[in-house]
Amino acid sequence: MAGKDFIYLATCAAISVYGFAFGITIGAAFGSLATILAVLPMVLLSFLLFGRLLVNTGSMTVWLGWVHRVSLIKYGYAVLSRIQYTGYVVDGVSVGDSYPHSTQVGSLLVWTSISFVFVPASVLWCVSYVALWSLTESSQHKHSRRQLKESLLGSFYHRLNVAISLSNADQYLPMISR
């Protein structure tokens, strides 16, 4: 039982490291917050939908058949379903060993699937570090802090600064400090 718990924790750690690294990489790749918030859900949902979790192979188009091979969400789910149902017996029939194969989550070994999540996550982590470093190095010399904040947060921040000027903000300070 302790072996399954350790594998479960290792899988959850691998999935969370991958999610963190993927989010930071997408965040460093695009310059504006609006673009990041538009791209990130599309990519994650395509991995989730076509990674054989919600759409099986027989019901999707042929040209999307490769997506499940790069969907790292699929490999994490395969490990979790394999350790959950291994040795599961209903009315004397061992149904746990046939469940991962019937749902088409793959027949890879547990540690192979975990390494398929950890290795790309570590690569993404290194790529995101380099991208963030280059982003901060290039932005330090071009913009002031206020210009950088306006470019990252967009026009809403600019409209908010115009609406509440510094002279009008003095009357709101006593209310905030109470």
Coordinates of N, CA and C in Angstrom, one line a residue, residues 9-100:
L9 N 2.0 10.2 -5.0 CA 2.6 11.5 -4.7 C 3.6 11.9 -5.8
A10 N 4.4 10.9 -6.3 CA 5.3 11.3 -7.4 C 4.6 11.7 -8.6
T11 N 3.5 11.1 -8.9 CA 2.7 11.5 -10.1 C 2.1 12.9 -9.9
C12 N 1.6 13.1 -8.8 CA 1.0 14.5 -8.5 C 2.1 15.5 -8.6
A13 N 3.3 15.2 -8.0 CA 4.4 16.2 -8.1 C 4.8 16.4 -9.5
A14 N 4.8 15.4 -10.3 CA 5.2 15.5 -11.7 C 4.2 16.3 -12.5
I15 N 2.9 16.1 -12.3 CA 1.9 16.9 -13.0 C 1.9 18.3 -12.5
S16 N 2.2 18.6 -11.2 CA 2.2 20.0 -10.8 C 3.4 20.7 -11.3
V17 N 4.6 20.0 -11.4 CA 5.8 20.6 -11.9 C 5.6 20.9 -13.4
Y18 N 5.0 20.0 -14.1 CA 4.7 20.3 -15.5 C 3.8 21.4 -15.7
G19 N 2.7 21.5 -14.9 CA 1.7 22.6 -15.0 C 2.4 24.0 -14.8
F20 N 3.2 24.0 -13.7 CA 4.0 25.2 -13.4 C 4.9 25.6 -14.5
A21 N 5.7 24.7 -15.0 CA 6.6 25.0 -16.0 C 5.9 25.4 -17.3
F22 N 4.8 24.7 -17.7 CA 4.1 25.1 -18.9 C 3.5 26.5 -18.8
G23 N 2.9 26.8 -17.6 CA 2.4 28.1 -17.5 C 3.4 29.2 -17.5
I24 N 4.5 29.0 -16.9 CA 5.6 30.0 -16.9 C 6.2 30.2 -18.3
T25 N 6.3 29.1 -19.0 CA 6.9 29.1 -20.4 C 5.9 29.9 -21.3
I26 N 4.6 29.7 -21.2 CA 3.7 30.4 -22.0 C 3.7 31.9 -21.6
G27 N 3.8 32.1 -20.3 CA 3.8 33.5 -19.8 C 5.0 34.3 -20.3
A28 N 6.1 33.6 -20.4 CA 7.3 34.3 -20.8 C 7.4 34.4 -22.3
A29 N 6.7 33.5 -23.0 CA 6.7 33.6 -24.5 C 6.0 34.7 -25.1
F30 N 4.9 35.2 -24.4 CA 4.0 36.2 -25.0 C 4.2 37.5 -24.1
G31 N 4.0 38.6 -24.7 CA 4.3 39.9 -24.0 C 3.1 40.4 -23.3
S32 N 1.9 40.1 -23.7 CA 0.8 40.7 -23.0 C -0.1 39.7 -22.3
L33 N -0.7 40.1 -21.2 CA -1.5 39.3 -20.4 C -2.7 38.8 -21.1
A34 N -3.3 39.6 -22.0 CA -4.5 39.2 -22.8 C -4.1 38.0 -23.7
T35 N -3.0 38.0 -24.3 CA -2.5 37.0 -25.2 C -2.3 35.7 -24.4
I36 N -1.7 35.8 -23.3 CA -1.4 34.6 -22.5 C -2.7 34.0 -22.0
L37 N -3.7 34.8 -21.6 CA -5.0 34.2 -21.2 C -5.8 33.7 -22.3
A38 N -5.5 34.0 -23.6 CA -6.2 33.5 -24.7 C -5.5 32.2 -25.2
V39 N -4.2 32.1 -25.1 CA -3.5 30.9 -25.6 C -3.5 29.8 -24.7
L40 N -3.3 30.0 -23.4 CA -3.1 29.0 -22.4 C -4.3 28.0 -22.3
P41 N -5.5 28.5 -22.2 CA -6.6 27.6 -22.1 C -6.8 26.8 -23.4
M42 N -6.5 27.4 -24.6 CA -6.7 26.7 -25.9 C -5.7 25.5 -25.9
V43 N -4.5 25.7 -25.5 CA -3.5 24.6 -25.6 C -3.8 23.5 -24.6
L44 N -4.1 23.9 -23.3 CA -4.4 22.9 -22.3 C -5.7 22.1 -22.6
L45 N -6.7 22.8 -23.2 CA -7.9 22.1 -23.5 C -7.7 21.1 -24.7
S46 N -6.9 21.5 -25.6 CA -6.6 20.6 -26.7 C -5.9 19.3 -26.2
F47 N -5.0 19.5 -25.3 CA -4.3 18.3 -24.7 C -5.3 17.5 -23.9
L48 N -6.2 18.1 -23.2 CA -7.1 17.4 -22.4 C -8.2 16.7 -23.3
L49 N -8.7 17.4 -24.3 CA -9.7 16.8 -25.1 C -9.2 15.6 -26.0
F50 N -8.0 15.9 -26.7 CA -7.6 14.9 -27.6 C -6.5 14.0 -27.1
G51 N -6.3 14.0 -25.8 CA -5.3 13.1 -25.2 C -5.9 11.8 -24.7
R52 N -7.0 11.4 -25.4 CA -7.7 10.2 -25.1 C -8.3 10.1 -23.7
L53 N -8.6 11.3 -23.1 CA -9.3 11.3 -21.9 C -10.8 11.5 -22.1
L54 N -11.1 12.4 -22.9 CA -12.5 12.7 -23.2 C -13.0 12.3 -24.6
V55 N -12.1 12.3 -25.6 CA -12.4 11.8 -26.9 C -11.6 10.6 -27.2
N56 N -12.2 9.5 -27.5 CA -11.5 8.3 -27.9 C -11.0 8.3 -29.3
T57 N -10.1 7.4 -29.6 CA -9.5 7.4 -31.0 C -10.5 7.2 -32.1
G58 N -11.5 6.4 -31.9 CA -12.5 6.1 -33.0 C -13.4 7.2 -33.3
S59 N -13.5 8.2 -32.4 CA -14.5 9.3 -32.6 C -13.8 10.6 -33.0
M60 N -12.5 10.6 -33.2 CA -11.9 11.9 -33.6 C -11.3 11.8 -35.0
T61 N -11.0 12.9 -35.6 CA -10.5 12.9 -37.0 C -9.1 12.3 -37.0
V62 N -8.7 11.9 -38.2 CA -7.4 11.2 -38.3 C -6.3 12.2 -38.1
W63 N -6.4 13.4 -38.6 CA -5.3 14.3 -38.5 C -5.0 14.8 -37.1
L64 N -5.9 14.5 -36.2 CA -5.6 14.9 -34.8 C -5.2 13.7 -33.9
G65 N -4.9 12.6 -34.6 CA -4.5 11.4 -33.9 C -3.1 11.5 -33.2
W66 N -2.3 12.4 -33.6 CA -1.0 12.5 -33.0 C -1.0 13.3 -31.6
V67 N -2.1 14.0 -31.3 CA -2.1 14.9 -30.1 C -1.9 14.1 -28.9
H68 N -2.5 12.9 -28.8 CA -2.4 12.1 -27.6 C -1.0 11.7 -27.3
R69 N -0.1 11.6 -28.3 CA 1.3 11.3 -28.0 C 2.1 12.4 -27.3
V70 N 1.7 13.6 -27.5 CA 2.4 14.7 -26.8 C 1.6 15.3 -25.6
S71 N 0.5 14.7 -25.4 CA -0.3 15.2 -24.2 C 0.2 14.6 -22.9
L72 N 0.9 15.4 -22.2 CA 1.5 15.0 -20.9 C 0.4 14.8 -19.8
I73 N -0.7 15.3 -20.0 CA -1.8 15.1 -19.1 C -2.3 13.6 -19.2
K74 N -2.2 13.1 -20.4 CA -2.6 11.7 -20.6 C -1.7 10.7 -19.8
Y75 N -0.4 11.0 -19.8 CA 0.6 10.1 -19.1 C 0.4 10.2 -17.6
G76 N 0.1 11.3 -17.1 CA -0.2 11.4 -15.6 C -1.5 10.7 -15.3
Y77 N -2.5 10.8 -16.1 CA -3.8 10.1 -15.9 C -3.6 8.6 -16.0
A78 N -2.8 8.2 -16.9 CA -2.5 6.8 -17.1 C -1.9 6.2 -15.9
V79 N -1.0 6.9 -15.3 CA -0.3 6.4 -14.0 C -1.4 6.3 -12.9
L80 N -2.1 7.4 -12.8 CA -3.1 7.4 -11.7 C -4.2 6.4 -11.8
S81 N -4.7 6.1 -13.0 CA -5.7 5.1 -13.2 C -5.1 3.7 -13.1
R82 N -3.8 3.5 -13.5 CA -3.2 2.2 -13.3 C -3.0 1.8 -11.8
I83 N -2.5 2.8 -11.0 CA -2.3 2.4 -9.6 C -3.6 2.4 -8.9
Q84 N -4.6 3.1 -9.3 CA -5.9 3.1 -8.7 C -6.6 1.7 -8.9
Y85 N -6.5 1.2 -10.1 CA -7.3 0.0 -10.4 C -6.5 -1.3 -10.4
T86 N -5.2 -1.3 -10.2 CA -4.5 -2.5 -10.1 C -4.9 -3.3 -8.9
G87 N -5.2 -4.6 -9.2 CA -5.7 -5.4 -8.1 C -7.1 -5.2 -7.7
Y88 N -7.9 -4.5 -8.4 CA -9.3 -4.2 -8.1 C -10.1 -5.4 -8.5
V89 N -10.9 -6.0 -7.6 CA -11.6 -7.2 -7.8 C -13.1 -6.9 -7.5
V90 N -14.0 -7.3 -8.4 CA -15.4 -7.2 -8.2 C -16.1 -8.5 -8.4
D91 N -16.7 -9.0 -7.4 CA -17.4 -10.4 -7.4 C -16.4 -11.5 -7.9
G92 N -15.2 -11.4 -7.4 CA -14.2 -12.5 -7.7 C -13.6 -12.3 -9.1
V93 N -13.9 -11.3 -9.9 CA -13.4 -11.0 -11.2 C -12.4 -9.8 -11.1
S94 N -11.2 -10.0 -11.6 CA -10.2 -9.0 -11.5 C -10.4 -8.0 -12.7
V95 N -11.1 -6.9 -12.4 CA -11.4 -5.9 -13.5 C -10.4 -4.8 -13.5
G96 N -9.6 -4.7 -12.5 CA -8.7 -3.6 -12.4 C -7.6 -3.6 -13.5
D97 N -7.1 -4.8 -13.8 CA -6.0 -4.9 -14.8 C -6.5 -4.6 -16.2
S98 N -7.8 -4.8 -16.5 CA -8.2 -4.5 -17.9 C -8.8 -3.1 -18.1
Y99 N -9.0 -2.4 -17.0 CA -9.5 -1.0 -17.1 C -8.6 -0.1 -17.9
P100 N -7.3 0.1 -17.5 CA -6.5 1.0 -18.3 C -6.4 0.7 -19.8

